C-alpha cells in the first residue's frame, strides 16, 4: 500500500521516495520532489533525506514505478464516454450477438429519443456481413438507432432514424441497406447526436476523462470538428476540463479555413489548431480511405474529400494565424495530397515558417518513402495509433483483406518515420480502439510487421513527451526539474530495456549506458497497473484500497 501524509491542494510540496523514478535527469533515481505543480528535484534515496523535514507530504512508493503521465494524442471524448456508458458492440463475437445486445439495450432505455451504439466490425464476425436495416428495425422495436462501425467512418441505422433526416437518400454515401458513409453518414450522425441531452453529454465526458485518469493518462487531445460533433459539445468539454479535477484537454477543431476570419473563429472556440480529423479521406475498414490503386476487395479507390489546393489554402491560413493545421489521412493517395498541399503552402510562405508551425497528420497509415521524406522536410508530426496494427494487421487481418499482402505490410511504418526524423505522437483514436497507453506502447514495440517495430523506450517517449511536442510544447512530458508535475505511479514487475535490435538492448542494460528501464511489455504478459495519476501536482486518480 502506498502511504502518504497529505496537505490539501496542488500547491503543497511532496516528496516521493522508495521507488523507481523514470527520469532522464538521473537514470538511477528513486525519489522526486514536487512543488507548486512542477518537478523540483529528482535524485537518489540518500539525497532525499535532506528534503524530508521541509515538505508537506511524503509518499512512500514501496517500490512503485513513477513515470510521466501519458498523453493520448487522438481522442473523441464524448463518443468514448457514450461507448463506456451506452451500447458497446466491440465485444460482440457474431452478428447474432450484436442483435441481442441491441435488443437488450433498447429494452433497458425506453426513454432515450435515439439509441446510440458503437463498435461493430463485420470483418470479425463469422457471418461476414453488417446488420441489415430490417434486422435493426426489429431488434430496436422500430426506434431510431445509430450504430457506428468500429472505425467511426460508417454507420448502420434504422428506418426511424432515416425518417428524422429529410433528403438523406439524396446525399453522397447513401446506399439502400448498406452502411452510410460520407455526407449521408454526417447527416444521420448530427441527427443522432442532437438527441443527446446536455446532462447525458456531461456524464459521458466525465466518464471518459475518469477512465483516462485511471489509466495514467494526464492529457488528451480532443479531435473534434463540425463533421464529428458540434461546437457546444466541444466548448462544454473544454469548460468542464478546466473546472473539474482530471486530465487536461487540448482541443483541436477540424474545420477547413482559408483566411484570417476563419482562423479567428477557431481561436474563439478555444482550439489550439484547425486540426485533428479534417478529413482528406476516410478509413480502410469502410473502404473510404483514398488509394492510388483499387482496393483488393472492391473495384474502386475510396473517397477523396480534400484536394491539394484545399490543403494548401488551409495550411497557409493556419500558418499565417499562428495555428496548427492538421488532417486525417490514411490512404496513400490522401497522404500524397497532404504532402503536396503542404509543399505548395511552403513555397508560398517559406519552408521555415511552415516547419515552425508544427502541423500534424492523424493516422498516416499508408506512407511511402516519398511521403515520409516530405513529413521530415516540413516538420509534420505523425499522430499515429499503434493499436490499429494490433487490431487489423498481420497476415490474416483486415488490412490484408482490403489491400492484399504486399500493400498491407507497408502500413504504419513507425521505425521508418523515426529514422527519417519525423516526430511521433501516439494515441488511441478512442473509441475506435480503447484508451490503453501501455497496450499502445506494446503494439508499437511488437508491431505485426517486424521491420516497423520501435523500441519500448521510443514508443514510451512518443506517448508521453511526443504528445506535448505535438501540441507545441517542449518543456513537459518528462520528469525533470521545471517540468509540469504530470506523473503516474505503477505497480509492475522488473524493469527492462526492450528494443528490436538485440545489440541495442544488451548495451542499454549495461549500467554504463545510463538507460532507465521500463516495464516488460512482451505480449502475453501483464501490463502495469496504475496506482495514482497526478496532473499539475493534483491527484486526479487513486486506485481504491492501494
PDB file of N, CA and C in Angstrom, residues 21 23 31 63 71 109 144 184 193 205 214 262 266 283 313 343 351 360 364 399 412 455 467 529 538 543:
ATOM      1  N   UNK A  21      12.098   6.030 -10.269  1.00  0.00           N
ATOM      2  CA  UNK A  21      11.640   7.240 -10.948  1.00  0.00           C
ATOM      3  C   UNK A  21      12.246   7.265 -12.344  1.00  0.00           C
ATOM      4  N   UNK A  23      13.436   8.976 -15.153  1.00  0.00           N
ATOM      5  CA  UNK A  23      13.828  10.354 -15.445  1.00  0.00           C
ATOM      6  C   UNK A  23      15.138  10.398 -16.202  1.00  0.00           C
ATOM      7  N   UNK A  31      13.784   8.864  -6.022  1.00  0.00           N
ATOM      8  CA  UNK A  31      12.993   9.849  -5.278  1.00  0.00           C
ATOM      9  C   UNK A  31      12.769  11.088  -6.137  1.00  0.00           C
ATOM     10  N   UNK A  63       8.433   0.727  -3.732  1.00  0.00           N
ATOM     11  CA  UNK A  63       8.921   0.061  -4.937  1.00  0.00           C
ATOM     12  C   UNK A  63       8.165   0.387  -6.206  1.00  0.00           C
ATOM     13  N   UNK A  71       0.178  11.041 -22.571  1.00  0.00           N
ATOM     14  CA  UNK A  71      -0.675  11.923 -23.368  1.00  0.00           C
ATOM     15  C   UNK A  71      -1.258  11.107 -24.508  1.00  0.00           C
ATOM     16  N   UNK A 109     -33.546   1.051 -22.114  1.00  0.00           N
ATOM     17  CA  UNK A 109     -33.529   2.519 -22.244  1.00  0.00           C
ATOM     18  C   UNK A 109     -34.789   2.997 -22.956  1.00  0.00           C
ATOM     19  N   UNK A 144     -35.512   4.934 -33.416  1.00  0.00           N
ATOM     20  CA  UNK A 144     -34.302   5.478 -34.042  1.00  0.00           C
ATOM     21  C   UNK A 144     -33.047   4.889 -33.403  1.00  0.00           C
ATOM     22  N   UNK A 184     -23.994  11.402 -46.176  1.00  0.00           N
ATOM     23  CA  UNK A 184     -25.149  10.736 -45.566  1.00  0.00           C
ATOM     24  C   UNK A 184     -24.855  10.344 -44.121  1.00  0.00           C
ATOM     25  N   UNK A 193     -26.793  12.768 -32.611  1.00  0.00           N
ATOM     26  CA  UNK A 193     -26.157  13.490 -31.511  1.00  0.00           C
ATOM     27  C   UNK A 193     -27.026  14.637 -31.004  1.00  0.00           C
ATOM     28  N   UNK A 205     -18.714  12.715 -20.963  1.00  0.00           N
ATOM     29  CA  UNK A 205     -17.392  13.323 -20.950  1.00  0.00           C
ATOM     30  C   UNK A 205     -16.648  13.017 -19.664  1.00  0.00           C
ATOM     31  N   UNK A 214      -7.674   6.918 -14.771  1.00  0.00           N
ATOM     32  CA  UNK A 214      -7.430   5.626 -14.124  1.00  0.00           C
ATOM     33  C   UNK A 214      -6.376   4.801 -14.841  1.00  0.00           C
ATOM     34  N   UNK A 262     -11.609  32.898 -40.653  1.00  0.00           N
ATOM     35  CA  UNK A 262     -11.794  31.505 -40.252  1.00  0.00           C
ATOM     36  C   UNK A 262     -10.873  31.127 -39.109  1.00  0.00           C
ATOM     37  N   UNK A 266     -11.643  29.714 -35.085  1.00  0.00           N
ATOM     38  CA  UNK A 266     -11.019  28.564 -34.414  1.00  0.00           C
ATOM     39  C   UNK A 266     -10.504  28.975 -33.037  1.00  0.00           C
ATOM     40  N   UNK A 283     -11.586   5.677 -44.057  1.00  0.00           N
ATOM     41  CA  UNK A 283     -10.874   4.582 -43.398  1.00  0.00           C
ATOM     42  C   UNK A 283     -10.788   3.372 -44.313  1.00  0.00           C
ATOM     43  N   UNK A 313      -4.433  25.819 -49.047  1.00  0.00           N
ATOM     44  CA  UNK A 313      -5.109  27.003 -48.521  1.00  0.00           C
ATOM     45  C   UNK A 313      -5.266  26.916 -47.008  1.00  0.00           C
ATOM     46  N   UNK A 343       3.535  21.307 -49.331  1.00  0.00           N
ATOM     47  CA  UNK A 343       4.621  21.824 -50.149  1.00  0.00           C
ATOM     48  C   UNK A 343       4.207  23.113 -50.865  1.00  0.00           C
ATOM     49  N   UNK A 351       9.630  27.608 -46.280  1.00  0.00           N
ATOM     50  CA  UNK A 351       9.712  26.316 -45.599  1.00  0.00           C
ATOM     51  C   UNK A 351       9.862  26.476 -44.089  1.00  0.00           C
ATOM     52  N   UNK A 360       0.297  18.828 -38.214  1.00  0.00           N
ATOM     53  CA  UNK A 360       0.256  17.404 -37.871  1.00  0.00           C
ATOM     54  C   UNK A 360      -0.697  16.647 -38.787  1.00  0.00           C
ATOM     55  N   UNK A 364      -1.989   8.560 -40.683  1.00  0.00           N
ATOM     56  CA  UNK A 364      -0.815   8.437 -41.565  1.00  0.00           C
ATOM     57  C   UNK A 364      -0.377   6.986 -41.723  1.00  0.00           C
ATOM     58  N   UNK A 399      -6.432  -5.476 -42.877  1.00  0.00           N
ATOM     59  CA  UNK A 399      -5.575  -4.781 -43.832  1.00  0.00           C
ATOM     60  C   UNK A 399      -5.292  -5.642 -45.060  1.00  0.00           C
ATOM     61  N   UNK A 412       1.703   1.611 -41.329  1.00  0.00           N
ATOM     62  CA  UNK A 412       2.162   2.044 -40.006  1.00  0.00           C
ATOM     63  C   UNK A 412       3.669   1.824 -39.819  1.00  0.00           C
ATOM     64  N   UNK A 455      11.679   0.658 -30.388  1.00  0.00           N
ATOM     65  CA  UNK A 455      11.957   0.241 -29.016  1.00  0.00           C
ATOM     66  C   UNK A 455      10.833   0.678 -28.089  1.00  0.00           C
ATOM     67  N   UNK A 467       3.429  13.607 -27.206  1.00  0.00           N
ATOM     68  CA  UNK A 467       2.126  14.265 -27.225  1.00  0.00           C
ATOM     69  C   UNK A 467       2.219  15.742 -26.897  1.00  0.00           C
ATOM     70  N   UNK A 529      -0.168  -1.710 -13.661  1.00  0.00           N
ATOM     71  CA  UNK A 529      -1.430  -1.258 -13.082  1.00  0.00           C
ATOM     72  C   UNK A 529      -1.226   0.125 -12.498  1.00  0.00           C
ATOM     73  N   UNK A 538      -1.755  17.807  -8.759  1.00  0.00           N
ATOM     74  CA  UNK A 538      -3.026  17.439  -8.132  1.00  0.00           C
ATOM     75  C   UNK A 538      -3.370  15.995  -8.475  1.00  0.00           C
ATOM     76  N   UNK A 543      -6.080   4.577  -7.017  1.00  0.00           N
ATOM     77  CA  UNK A 543      -6.700   3.253  -7.068  1.00  0.00           C
ATOM     78  C   UNK A 543      -7.217   2.885  -5.690  1.00  0.00           C
TER      79      UNK A 543
END
